[in-house]
Tab-separated table of C-alpha atoms in Angstrom:
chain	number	residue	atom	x	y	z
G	170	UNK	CA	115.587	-111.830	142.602
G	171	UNK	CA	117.078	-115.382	143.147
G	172	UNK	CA	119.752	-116.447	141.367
G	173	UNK	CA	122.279	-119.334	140.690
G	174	UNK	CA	126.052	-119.430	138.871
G	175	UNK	CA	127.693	-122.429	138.106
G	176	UNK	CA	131.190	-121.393	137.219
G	177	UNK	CA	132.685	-124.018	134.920
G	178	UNK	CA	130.457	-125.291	131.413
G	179	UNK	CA	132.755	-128.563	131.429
G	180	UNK	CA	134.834	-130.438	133.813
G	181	UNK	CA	137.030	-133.525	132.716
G	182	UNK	CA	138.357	-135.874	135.545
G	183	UNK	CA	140.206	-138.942	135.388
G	184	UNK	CA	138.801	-141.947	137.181
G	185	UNK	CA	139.622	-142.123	140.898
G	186	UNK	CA	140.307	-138.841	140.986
G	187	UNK	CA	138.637	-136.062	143.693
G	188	UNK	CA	135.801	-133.976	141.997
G	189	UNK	CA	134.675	-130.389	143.282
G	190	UNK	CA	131.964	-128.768	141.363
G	191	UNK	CA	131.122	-124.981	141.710
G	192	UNK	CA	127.755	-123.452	142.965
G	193	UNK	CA	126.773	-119.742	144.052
G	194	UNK	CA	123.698	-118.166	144.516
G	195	UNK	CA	122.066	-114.846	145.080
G	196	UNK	CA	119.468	-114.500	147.493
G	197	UNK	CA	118.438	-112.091	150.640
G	198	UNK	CA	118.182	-115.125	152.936
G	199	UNK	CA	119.426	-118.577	153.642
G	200	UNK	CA	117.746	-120.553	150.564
G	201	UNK	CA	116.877	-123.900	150.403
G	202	UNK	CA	120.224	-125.354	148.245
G	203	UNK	CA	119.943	-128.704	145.830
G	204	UNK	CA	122.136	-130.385	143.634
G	205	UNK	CA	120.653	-132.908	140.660
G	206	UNK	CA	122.060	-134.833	138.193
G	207	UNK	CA	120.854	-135.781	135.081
G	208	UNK	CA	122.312	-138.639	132.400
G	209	UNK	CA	121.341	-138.089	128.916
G	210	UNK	CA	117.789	-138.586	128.045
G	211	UNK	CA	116.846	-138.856	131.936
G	212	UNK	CA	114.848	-137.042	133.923
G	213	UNK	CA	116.787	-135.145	137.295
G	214	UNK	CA	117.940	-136.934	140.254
G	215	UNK	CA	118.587	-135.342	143.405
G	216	UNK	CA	121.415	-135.901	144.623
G	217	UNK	CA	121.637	-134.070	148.016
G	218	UNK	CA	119.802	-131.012	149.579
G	219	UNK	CA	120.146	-128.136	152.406
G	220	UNK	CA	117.706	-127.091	154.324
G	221	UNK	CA	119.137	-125.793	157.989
G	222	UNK	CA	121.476	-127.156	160.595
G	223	UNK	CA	124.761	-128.382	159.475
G	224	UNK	CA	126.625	-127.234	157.111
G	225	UNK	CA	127.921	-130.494	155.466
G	226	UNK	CA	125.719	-132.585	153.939
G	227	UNK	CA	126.112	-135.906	152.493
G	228	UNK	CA	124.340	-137.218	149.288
G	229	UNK	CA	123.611	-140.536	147.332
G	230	UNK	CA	126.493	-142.450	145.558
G	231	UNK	CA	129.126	-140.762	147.524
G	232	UNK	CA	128.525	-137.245	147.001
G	233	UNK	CA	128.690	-134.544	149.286
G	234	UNK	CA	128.299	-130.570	149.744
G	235	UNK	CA	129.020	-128.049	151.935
G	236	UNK	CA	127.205	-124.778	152.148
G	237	UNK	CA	129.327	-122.023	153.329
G	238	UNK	CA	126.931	-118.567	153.774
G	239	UNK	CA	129.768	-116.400	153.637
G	240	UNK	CA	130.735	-117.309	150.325
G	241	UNK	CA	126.872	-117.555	149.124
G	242	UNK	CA	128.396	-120.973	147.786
G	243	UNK	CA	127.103	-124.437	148.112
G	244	UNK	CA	130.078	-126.905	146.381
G	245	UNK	CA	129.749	-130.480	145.352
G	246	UNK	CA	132.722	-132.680	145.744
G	247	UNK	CA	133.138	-137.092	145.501
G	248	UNK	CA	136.299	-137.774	146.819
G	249	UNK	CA	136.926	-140.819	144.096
G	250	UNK	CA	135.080	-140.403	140.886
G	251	UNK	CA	133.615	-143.211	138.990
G	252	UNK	CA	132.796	-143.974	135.196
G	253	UNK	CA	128.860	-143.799	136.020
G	254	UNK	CA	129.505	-140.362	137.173
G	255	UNK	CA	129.645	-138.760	133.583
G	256	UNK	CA	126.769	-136.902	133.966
G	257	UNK	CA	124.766	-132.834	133.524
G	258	UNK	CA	125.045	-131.806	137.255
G	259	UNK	CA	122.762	-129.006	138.578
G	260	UNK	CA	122.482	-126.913	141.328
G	261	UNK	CA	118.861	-125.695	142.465
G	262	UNK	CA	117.748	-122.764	144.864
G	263	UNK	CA	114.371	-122.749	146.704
G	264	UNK	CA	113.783	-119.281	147.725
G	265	UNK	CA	110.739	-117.299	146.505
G	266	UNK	CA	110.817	-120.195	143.649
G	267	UNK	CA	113.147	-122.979	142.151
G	268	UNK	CA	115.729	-121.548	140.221
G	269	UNK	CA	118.562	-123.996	139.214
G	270	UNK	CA	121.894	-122.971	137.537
G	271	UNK	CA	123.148	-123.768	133.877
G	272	UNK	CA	124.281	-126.655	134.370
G	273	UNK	CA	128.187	-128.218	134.553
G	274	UNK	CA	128.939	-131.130	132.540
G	275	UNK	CA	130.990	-133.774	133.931
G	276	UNK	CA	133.070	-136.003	131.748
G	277	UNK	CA	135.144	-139.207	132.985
G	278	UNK	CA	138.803	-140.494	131.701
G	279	UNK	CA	139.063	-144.180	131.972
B	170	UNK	CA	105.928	-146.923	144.103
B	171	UNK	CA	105.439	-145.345	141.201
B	172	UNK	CA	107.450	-141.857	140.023
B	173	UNK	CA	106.165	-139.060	138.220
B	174	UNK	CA	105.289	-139.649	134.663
B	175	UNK	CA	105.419	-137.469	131.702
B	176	UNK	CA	103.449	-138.264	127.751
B	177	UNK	CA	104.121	-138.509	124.976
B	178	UNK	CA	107.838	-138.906	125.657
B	179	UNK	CA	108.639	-137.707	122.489
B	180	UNK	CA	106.220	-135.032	120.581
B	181	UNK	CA	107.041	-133.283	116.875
B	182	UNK	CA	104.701	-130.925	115.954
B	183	UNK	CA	104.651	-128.679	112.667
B	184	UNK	CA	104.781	-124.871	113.455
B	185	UNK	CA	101.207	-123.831	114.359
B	186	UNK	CA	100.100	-126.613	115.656
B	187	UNK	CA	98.779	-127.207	119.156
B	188	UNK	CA	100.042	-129.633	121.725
B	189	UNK	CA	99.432	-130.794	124.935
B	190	UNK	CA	101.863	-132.678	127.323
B	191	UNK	CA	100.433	-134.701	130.400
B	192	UNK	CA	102.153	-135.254	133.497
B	193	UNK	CA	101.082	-137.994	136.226
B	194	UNK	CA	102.496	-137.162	139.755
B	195	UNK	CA	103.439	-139.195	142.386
B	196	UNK	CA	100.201	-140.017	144.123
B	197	UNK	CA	99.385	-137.481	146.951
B	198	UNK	CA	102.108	-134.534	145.906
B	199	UNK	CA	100.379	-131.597	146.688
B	200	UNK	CA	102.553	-129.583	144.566
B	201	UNK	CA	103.322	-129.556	140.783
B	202	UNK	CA	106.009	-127.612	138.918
B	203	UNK	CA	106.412	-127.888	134.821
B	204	UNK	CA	109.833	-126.662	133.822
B	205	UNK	CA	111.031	-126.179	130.251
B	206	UNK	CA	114.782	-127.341	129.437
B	207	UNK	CA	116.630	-126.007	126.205
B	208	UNK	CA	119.029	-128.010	124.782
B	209	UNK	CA	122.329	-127.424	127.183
B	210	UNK	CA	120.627	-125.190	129.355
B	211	UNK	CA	119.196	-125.837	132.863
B	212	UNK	CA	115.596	-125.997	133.713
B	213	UNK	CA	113.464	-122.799	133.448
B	214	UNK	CA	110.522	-122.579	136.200
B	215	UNK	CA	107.386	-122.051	133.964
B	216	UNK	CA	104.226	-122.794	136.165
B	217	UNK	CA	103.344	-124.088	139.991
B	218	UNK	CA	100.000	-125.381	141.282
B	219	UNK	CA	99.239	-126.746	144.691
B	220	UNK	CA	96.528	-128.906	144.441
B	221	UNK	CA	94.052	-127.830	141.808
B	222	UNK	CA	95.041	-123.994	142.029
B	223	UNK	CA	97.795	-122.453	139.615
B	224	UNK	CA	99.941	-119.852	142.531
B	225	UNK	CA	102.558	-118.770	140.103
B	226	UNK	CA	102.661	-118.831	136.500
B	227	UNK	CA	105.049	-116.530	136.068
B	228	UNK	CA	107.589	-118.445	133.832
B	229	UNK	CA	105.285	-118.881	130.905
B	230	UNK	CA	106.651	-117.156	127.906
B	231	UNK	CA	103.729	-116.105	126.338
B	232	UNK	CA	100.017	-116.402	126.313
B	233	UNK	CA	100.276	-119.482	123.605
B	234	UNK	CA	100.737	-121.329	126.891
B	235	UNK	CA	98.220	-122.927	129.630
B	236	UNK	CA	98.566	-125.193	132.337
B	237	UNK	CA	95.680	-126.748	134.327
B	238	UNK	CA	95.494	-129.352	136.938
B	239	UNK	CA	91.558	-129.699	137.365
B	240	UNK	CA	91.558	-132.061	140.091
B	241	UNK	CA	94.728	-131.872	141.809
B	242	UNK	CA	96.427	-134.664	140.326
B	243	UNK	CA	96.928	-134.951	136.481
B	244	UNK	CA	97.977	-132.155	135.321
B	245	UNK	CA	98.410	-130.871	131.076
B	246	UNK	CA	100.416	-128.129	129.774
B	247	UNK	CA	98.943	-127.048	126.547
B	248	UNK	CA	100.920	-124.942	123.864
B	249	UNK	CA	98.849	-123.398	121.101
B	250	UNK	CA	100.356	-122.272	117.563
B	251	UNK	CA	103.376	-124.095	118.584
B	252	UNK	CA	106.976	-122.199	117.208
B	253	UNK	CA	110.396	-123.516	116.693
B	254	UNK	CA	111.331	-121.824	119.649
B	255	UNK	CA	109.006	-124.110	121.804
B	256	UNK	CA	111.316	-127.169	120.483
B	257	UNK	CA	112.795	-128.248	124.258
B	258	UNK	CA	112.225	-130.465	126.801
B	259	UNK	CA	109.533	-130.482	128.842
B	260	UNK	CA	109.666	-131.566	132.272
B	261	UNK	CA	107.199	-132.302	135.208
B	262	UNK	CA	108.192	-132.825	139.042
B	263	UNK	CA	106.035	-133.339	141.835
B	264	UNK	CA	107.229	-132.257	145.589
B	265	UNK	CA	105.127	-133.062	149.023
B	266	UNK	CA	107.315	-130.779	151.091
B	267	UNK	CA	110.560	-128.847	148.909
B	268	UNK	CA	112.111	-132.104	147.462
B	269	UNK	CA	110.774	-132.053	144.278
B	270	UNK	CA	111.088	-135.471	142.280
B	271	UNK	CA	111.339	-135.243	138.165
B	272	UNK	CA	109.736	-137.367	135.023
B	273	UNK	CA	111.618	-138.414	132.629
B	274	UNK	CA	110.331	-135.129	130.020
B	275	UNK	CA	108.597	-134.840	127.046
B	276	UNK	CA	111.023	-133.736	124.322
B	277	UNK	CA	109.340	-131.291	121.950
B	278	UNK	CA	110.417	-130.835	118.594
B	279	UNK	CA	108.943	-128.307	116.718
B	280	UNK	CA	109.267	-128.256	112.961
């Protein structure tokens, strides 16, 4: 069975500062890997996806994630973050079905 | 173009009654996922039809609920002798290949 951990329930970053958010999955194979956001009251947003080739992959509104196999992980990071960025963030595994992860909440100092 | 789009937005329903939630996909998605979202939580898969036929519809938590799609498109998820645990968010995405793209969810509230 597929699986997906999201470490940390709540992150707090100042503005401008780097942002790394935590994803690992369990599955046999190489999964299809997703990270959404979603702002209160909003429906999901998908930020960036994996599919195959390489490893780093770059997002909308800065974000980017790499997926290292060896670690079964698949990170988000924004080098600067913004105010807009308070957000739910989610990450998603297609394998034998979508399965996403709990969820981390992101919360912004001004 | 137009996104997916989920009604009623908001639905509160007393505690055995039935309700059904409607979700419009993106025109031409073959595929059509409902998830349920608790408060805090992350999505749960519930259902999956491509085209007109359910495939998987093993994420419904009990036999109060149904989920049809009879021509492909539309699609309802119907919850009968609703319970407080129903009370969540219900949301719809619709996917043409594996990106799946979300409505905004119906938010159920069950009283």
């Amino acid at each position: 069975a597929q699986s997906v951990t999201q470490p940390d329930i709540h992150i707090t970053v100042s503005e401008g500062a780097s942002l790394e958010l935590r994803c690992n999955y369990s599955y046999g194979a190489t999964p299809y890997l997703f990270w959404y956001v979603q702002s209160p009251g909003q429906g999901l947003q998908l930020l960036l996806k994996y599919f195959s080739g390489d490893t780093l992959v770059q997002g909308i509104k800065g974000f980017e994630a790499e997926f290292k196999r060896s670690q079964s992980s698949f990170n988000l990071r924004k080098p600067s973050v913004h105010w807009s960025d308070a957000a739910e963030y989610f990450c998603a595994v297609y394998g034998q079905n979508f399965v996403f992860g709990p969820g981390t909440r992101l919360s912004v100092l001004p | 173009g137009a996104g997916v789009s989920q009604s009623p937005r908001y639905k509160v329903a007393k505690r055995g009654q039935d309700v059904a939630l409607r979700c419009d996909p993106i025109s031409g998605h073959v595929s059509l996922f409902w998830y349920q979202q608790a408060l805090g939580q992350g999505p749960e898969f519930l259902t999956y039809f491509q085209n007109e036929a359910q495939l998987d519809k093993s994420g419904l938590p009990s036999d109060r609920f149904f989920a049809e799609r009879p021509e492909g498109s539309v699609s309802t998820l119907k919850i009968q002798r609703t319970q407080q645990e129903d009370s969540a968010v219900y949301l719809c995405a619709s996917s043409s290949d594996k990106e799946q793209y979300f409505g905004p969810g119906t938010r159920l509230t069950v009283t």
